[in-house]
mmCIF file of C-alpha atoms in Angstrom:
data_model
loop_
_atom_site.group_PDB
_atom_site.id
_atom_site.type_symbol
_atom_site.label_atom_id
_atom_site.label_comp_id
_atom_site.label_asym_id
_atom_site.label_seq_id
_atom_site.Cartn_x
_atom_site.Cartn_y
_atom_site.Cartn_z
ATOM 1 C CA LYS A 100 -0.038 -0.045 -0.060
ATOM 2 C CA ALA A 101 1.477 3.358 -0.962
ATOM 3 C CA GLY A 102 2.337 5.760 1.945
ATOM 4 C CA VAL A 103 1.205 9.438 2.304
ATOM 5 C CA THR A 104 2.602 11.325 -0.712
ATOM 6 C CA GLN A 105 3.219 15.018 -0.489
ATOM 7 C CA THR A 106 3.935 17.406 -3.664
ATOM 8 C CA PRO A 107 6.195 19.138 -4.315
ATOM 9 C CA ARG A 108 8.953 17.839 -2.189
ATOM 10 C CA TYR A 109 10.899 21.293 -2.376
ATOM 11 C CA LEU A 110 9.626 24.769 -3.278
ATOM 12 C CA ILE A 111 11.462 28.077 -3.312
ATOM 13 C CA LYS A 112 9.221 31.122 -3.070
ATOM 14 C CA THR A 113 9.652 34.898 -2.489
ATOM 15 C CA ARG A 114 8.085 37.061 0.335
ATOM 16 C CA GLY A 115 4.473 38.024 -0.550
ATOM 17 C CA GLN A 116 3.926 35.140 -2.952
ATOM 18 C CA GLN A 117 1.384 32.464 -1.985
ATOM 19 C CA VAL A 118 1.797 28.718 -2.108
ATOM 20 C CA THR A 119 -0.200 25.608 -2.248
ATOM 21 C CA LEU A 120 0.911 22.208 -1.046
ATOM 22 C CA SER A 121 -0.700 18.887 -1.633
ATOM 23 C CA CYS A 122 -1.023 15.698 0.308
ATOM 24 C CA SER A 123 -2.466 12.481 -0.927
ATOM 25 C CA PRO A 124 -3.490 10.150 2.126
ATOM 26 C CA ILE A 125 -2.986 6.394 2.300
ATOM 27 C CA SER A 126 -5.863 4.852 0.458
ATOM 28 C CA GLY A 127 -8.941 4.477 2.664
ATOM 29 C CA HIS A 128 -7.765 7.051 5.204
ATOM 30 C CA ARG A 129 -10.335 9.813 5.863
ATOM 31 C CA SER A 130 -8.456 11.974 8.188
ATOM 32 C CA VAL A 131 -5.610 14.310 7.282
ATOM 33 C CA SER A 132 -3.697 16.694 9.510
ATOM 34 C CA TRP A 133 -1.021 19.226 8.667
ATOM 35 C CA TYR A 134 2.090 20.220 10.717
ATOM 36 C CA GLN A 135 4.897 22.812 10.473
ATOM 37 C CA GLN A 136 8.463 21.874 11.442
ATOM 38 C CA THR A 137 10.966 24.586 12.022
ATOM 39 C CA PRO A 138 14.302 24.392 14.017
ATOM 40 C CA GLY A 139 13.174 27.074 16.310
ATOM 41 C CA GLN A 140 9.613 25.922 17.050
ATOM 42 C CA GLY A 141 9.746 22.181 16.500
ATOM 43 C CA LEU A 142 6.717 20.457 15.030
ATOM 44 C CA GLN A 143 3.537 22.383 15.400
ATOM 45 C CA PHE A 144 -0.095 21.431 14.593
ATOM 46 C CA LEU A 145 -1.760 23.419 11.910
ATOM 47 C CA PHE A 146 -5.069 21.763 11.295
ATOM 48 C CA GLU A 147 -6.998 18.678 10.757
ATOM 49 C CA TYR A 148 -9.700 17.573 8.227
ATOM 50 C CA PHE A 149 -12.092 14.537 8.249
ATOM 51 C CA SER A 150 -14.658 13.971 5.753
ATOM 52 C CA GLU A 151 -14.018 17.510 4.037
ATOM 53 C CA THR A 152 -14.640 19.335 7.426
ATOM 54 C CA GLN A 153 -11.927 21.078 9.449
ATOM 55 C CA ARG A 154 -12.042 19.473 12.795
ATOM 56 C CA ASN A 155 -9.308 21.110 14.596
ATOM 57 C CA LYS A 156 -7.192 24.191 14.210
ATOM 58 C CA GLY A 157 -3.701 25.154 15.532
ATOM 59 C CA ASN A 158 -2.349 28.763 16.493
ATOM 60 C CA PHE A 159 -1.539 30.058 13.096
ATOM 61 C CA PRO A 160 -2.510 33.170 11.350
ATOM 62 C CA GLY A 161 -5.453 33.178 8.838
ATOM 63 C CA ARG A 162 -2.832 33.098 6.012
ATOM 64 C CA PHE A 163 -2.690 29.516 6.638
ATOM 65 C CA SER A 164 -5.653 27.782 5.276
ATOM 66 C CA GLY A 165 -6.432 24.252 3.993
ATOM 67 C CA ARG A 166 -9.260 21.958 2.502
ATOM 68 C CA GLN A 167 -10.069 18.477 1.903
ATOM 69 C CA PHE A 168 -11.605 17.061 -1.163
ATOM 70 C CA SER A 169 -14.121 14.129 -1.496
ATOM 71 C CA ASN A 170 -11.220 11.733 -2.169
ATOM 72 C CA SER A 171 -9.634 12.700 1.131
ATOM 73 C CA ARG A 172 -6.795 14.409 -0.693
ATOM 74 C CA SER A 173 -5.879 17.559 1.065
ATOM 75 C CA GLU A 174 -4.298 20.896 0.152
ATOM 76 C CA MET A 175 -2.923 23.769 2.385
ATOM 77 C CA ASN A 176 -2.413 27.232 1.336
ATOM 78 C CA VAL A 177 -0.120 29.945 2.643
ATOM 79 C CA SER A 178 -0.730 33.559 1.256
ATOM 80 C CA THR A 179 1.421 36.495 1.548
ATOM 81 C CA LEU A 180 4.632 34.514 2.400
ATOM 82 C CA GLU A 181 6.994 35.709 5.153
ATOM 83 C CA LEU A 182 10.539 34.695 5.812
ATOM 84 C CA GLY A 183 9.242 32.843 8.767
ATOM 85 C CA ASP A 184 7.254 30.587 6.876
ATOM 86 C CA SER A 185 10.100 28.766 5.701
ATOM 87 C CA ALA A 186 9.677 25.271 7.177
ATOM 88 C CA LEU A 187 9.127 21.571 6.545
ATOM 89 C CA TYR A 188 5.450 21.084 6.141
ATOM 90 C CA LEU A 189 4.231 17.629 7.053
ATOM 91 C CA CYS A 190 1.052 15.894 6.262
ATOM 92 C CA ALA A 191 -0.287 12.925 8.147
ATOM 93 C CA SER A 192 -3.166 10.704 7.573
ATOM 94 C CA SER A 193 -5.253 8.205 9.560
ATOM 95 C CA LEU A 194 -7.918 5.699 8.767
ATOM 96 C CA ARG A 195 -10.433 7.846 10.878
ATOM 97 C CA LEU A 196 -10.327 10.127 13.783
ATOM 98 C CA ARG A 197 -8.619 8.660 16.984
ATOM 99 C CA GLN A 198 -6.237 6.326 15.047
ATOM 100 C CA GLU A 199 -2.401 6.430 14.693
ATOM 101 C CA GLN A 200 -1.258 8.883 12.261
ATOM 102 C CA PHE A 201 1.162 7.978 9.314
ATOM 103 C CA PHE A 202 3.209 11.051 8.054
ATOM 104 C CA GLY A 203 4.529 11.998 4.671
ATOM 105 C CA PRO A 204 7.930 12.910 3.772
ATOM 106 C CA GLY A 205 7.051 16.637 4.025
ATOM 107 C CA THR A 206 7.434 19.480 1.610
ATOM 108 C CA ARG A 207 10.432 21.875 2.297
ATOM 109 C CA LEU A 208 9.269 25.386 1.638
ATOM 110 C CA THR A 209 11.956 28.230 1.437
ATOM 111 C CA VAL A 210 10.920 31.787 1.395
ATOM 112 C CA LEU A 211 13.592 34.283 0.079
ATOM 113 C CA ASP B 1246 -2.547 19.596 26.710
ATOM 114 C CA ALA B 1247 -0.286 17.601 29.158
ATOM 115 C CA LYS B 1248 3.276 18.958 29.634
ATOM 116 C CA THR B 1249 6.255 16.398 28.956
ATOM 117 C CA THR B 1250 9.510 16.386 29.988
ATOM 118 C CA GLN B 1251 12.190 14.153 28.211
ATOM 119 C CA PRO B 1252 16.049 14.147 28.213
ATOM 120 C CA ASN B 1253 17.371 16.166 25.463
ATOM 121 C CA SER B 1254 19.673 13.295 24.143
ATOM 122 C CA MET B 1255 20.740 9.905 24.930
ATOM 123 C CA GLU B 1256 23.248 7.380 23.776
ATOM 124 C CA SER B 1257 23.248 3.420 23.605
ATOM 125 C CA ASN B 1258 25.378 0.838 22.136
ATOM 126 C CA GLU B 1259 24.382 -0.990 19.339
ATOM 127 C CA GLU B 1260 22.443 -4.355 20.046
ATOM 128 C CA GLU B 1261 21.760 -3.298 23.838
ATOM 129 C CA PRO B 1262 18.390 -2.231 25.205
ATOM 130 C CA VAL B 1263 17.496 1.289 25.389
ATOM 131 C CA HIS B 1264 15.076 2.775 27.890
ATOM 132 C CA LEU B 1265 13.700 6.338 26.982
ATOM 133 C CA PRO B 1266 11.916 8.017 29.800
ATOM 134 C CA CYS B 1267 9.140 10.527 29.754
ATOM 135 C CA ASN B 1268 7.503 12.495 32.529
ATOM 136 C CA HIS B 1269 3.868 13.828 32.012
ATOM 137 C CA SER B 1270 2.606 14.583 35.512
ATOM 138 C CA THR B 1271 -0.109 16.650 34.194
ATOM 139 C CA ILE B 1272 -1.782 13.981 32.155
ATOM 140 C CA SER B 1273 -5.381 13.619 32.462
ATOM 141 C CA GLY B 1274 -7.272 10.441 33.042
ATOM 142 C CA THR B 1275 -8.500 10.063 29.444
ATOM 143 C CA ASP B 1276 -5.141 10.838 27.655
ATOM 144 C CA TYR B 1277 -3.245 8.042 25.986
ATOM 145 C CA ILE B 1278 0.359 8.131 25.774
ATOM 146 C CA HIS B 1279 1.981 8.098 22.384
ATOM 147 C CA TRP B 1280 5.319 7.635 21.131
ATOM 148 C CA TYR B 1281 6.524 8.866 17.816
ATOM 149 C CA ARG B 1282 10.005 8.917 16.384
ATOM 150 C CA GLN B 1283 11.496 10.845 13.564
ATOM 151 C CA LEU B 1284 14.409 9.555 11.497
ATOM 152 C CA PRO B 1285 16.595 12.044 9.846
ATOM 153 C CA SER B 1286 15.291 13.500 6.828
ATOM 154 C CA GLN B 1287 11.844 11.991 7.326
ATOM 155 C CA GLY B 1288 8.518 12.566 8.697
ATOM 156 C CA PRO B 1289 7.506 11.176 12.205
ATOM 157 C CA GLU B 1290 6.521 7.485 12.423
ATOM 158 C CA TYR B 1291 4.296 5.968 14.927
ATOM 159 C CA VAL B 1292 5.951 3.808 17.483
ATOM 160 C CA ILE B 1293 3.381 2.609 20.180
ATOM 161 C CA HIS B 1294 0.586 3.915 22.374
ATOM 162 C CA GLY B 1295 -0.939 2.893 25.441
ATOM 163 C CA LEU B 1296 -3.348 3.990 28.301
ATOM 164 C CA THR B 1297 -2.692 2.289 31.557
ATOM 165 C CA SER B 1298 -1.286 -1.075 31.126
ATOM 166 C CA ASN B 1299 2.095 -1.836 29.415
ATOM 167 C CA VAL B 1300 2.008 -2.507 25.797
ATOM 168 C CA ASN B 1301 4.208 -4.530 23.265
ATOM 169 C CA ASN B 1302 4.470 -4.515 19.561
ATOM 170 C CA ARG B 1303 7.081 -5.471 16.938
ATOM 171 C CA MET B 1304 8.827 -2.086 17.322
ATOM 172 C CA ALA B 1305 9.129 -1.471 20.930
ATOM 173 C CA SER B 1306 7.503 -1.882 24.548
ATOM 174 C CA LEU B 1307 5.779 0.856 26.670
ATOM 175 C CA ALA B 1308 6.054 0.580 30.458
ATOM 176 C CA ILE B 1309 3.521 3.017 32.040
ATOM 177 C CA ALA B 1310 3.879 3.892 35.734
ATOM 178 C CA GLU B 1311 0.803 2.855 37.935
ATOM 179 C CA ASP B 1312 0.222 6.716 38.570
ATOM 180 C CA ARG B 1313 0.445 7.354 34.757
ATOM 181 C CA LYS B 1314 2.823 10.427 35.484
ATOM 182 C CA SER B 1315 5.500 8.724 33.694
ATOM 183 C CA SER B 1316 6.336 6.277 31.178
ATOM 184 C CA THR B 1317 9.412 4.430 29.357
ATOM 185 C CA LEU B 1318 9.759 3.365 25.885
ATOM 186 C CA ILE B 1319 11.878 0.372 25.512
ATOM 187 C CA LEU B 1320 13.871 -0.725 22.457
ATOM 188 C CA HIS B 1321 14.885 -4.150 23.210
ATOM 189 C CA ARG B 1322 17.891 -4.329 21.090
ATOM 190 C CA ALA B 1323 18.822 -1.188 19.403
ATOM 191 C CA THR B 1324 20.191 -0.899 15.853
ATOM 192 C CA LEU B 1325 21.596 1.705 13.934
ATOM 193 C CA ARG B 1326 18.221 2.380 12.237
ATOM 194 C CA ASP B 1327 16.897 3.424 15.650
ATOM 195 C CA ALA B 1328 18.789 6.680 15.813
ATOM 196 C CA ALA B 1329 16.183 9.220 15.778
ATOM 197 C CA VAL B 1330 14.404 11.822 17.761
ATOM 198 C CA TYR B 1331 11.688 10.230 20.067
ATOM 199 C CA TYR B 1332 8.664 12.012 21.108
ATOM 200 C CA CYS B 1333 6.207 11.184 23.861
ATOM 201 C CA ILE B 1334 2.709 12.789 23.569
ATOM 202 C CA PRO B 1335 -0.135 12.525 25.861
ATOM 203 C CA SER B 1336 -3.243 12.808 23.705
ATOM 204 C CA ASN B 1337 -6.871 12.332 24.087
ATOM 205 C CA PHE B 1338 -8.085 10.184 21.385
ATOM 206 C CA GLY B 1339 -11.027 12.655 21.194
ATOM 207 C CA ASN B 1340 -8.541 15.278 19.928
ATOM 208 C CA GLU B 1341 -6.546 14.310 16.796
ATOM 209 C CA LYS B 1342 -4.034 17.095 17.310
ATOM 210 C CA LEU B 1343 -0.583 15.903 18.382
ATOM 211 C CA THR B 1344 1.578 18.294 20.382
ATOM 212 C CA PHE B 1345 5.165 17.478 19.873
ATOM 213 C CA GLY B 1346 7.667 18.729 22.492
ATOM 214 C CA THR B 1347 11.382 18.798 21.864
ATOM 215 C CA GLY B 1348 11.892 15.013 22.107
ATOM 216 C CA THR B 1349 14.909 12.849 23.040
ATOM 217 C CA ARG B 1350 17.483 12.628 20.367
ATOM 218 C CA LEU B 1351 18.858 9.101 20.418
ATOM 219 C CA THR B 1352 22.299 8.101 19.159
ATOM 220 C CA ILE B 1353 23.169 4.595 18.495
ATOM 221 C CA ILE B 1354 26.954 3.708 18.956
ATOM 222 C CA PRO B 1355 28.199 0.990 16.602
#
């Protein structure tokens, strides 16, 4: 069974631009969560989706948004990029809520 | 969220057992204790979870103190592939959010 896939794996943007990251969960998994990892802040929860509904949200500004499609694939969007948004963005999927999470390899975003 | 305390780093010799401690004194009665690990240049990987009694799986064992204020992840025979950052995460299964702390960086010495 294929694991969680994230595209693109690497991305370079400039300040003020926007970016969309994609996550395909493991087949059959309906819950998708997003995390940001930086050297200074560690791994921080962004948001979580189940059956196309956002179920939980972390402490991030409104520039960070996401959505989930009917096939459980998810996207996250960051608008008006700032230098501090440079990070590894990780997506995790689980079969349903309250299950162990399987993480993808992440998308490394660099903002110049 | 319950606060956790883990050693910043630990070292162990290859093929020896490793005991990774975690204190979670503010854990609530409904919080499960999850352990994840992150190998270099990879996303985190689920290791094990438990509520009250000790748990075993093919990767590791989890020993939970009777008062649930601490737990220990046990790798029975460390290999070089076990070098990673290990995170102990109390979390209510009703809340999907995982709150990662700083974890323990485990180094395996050949």
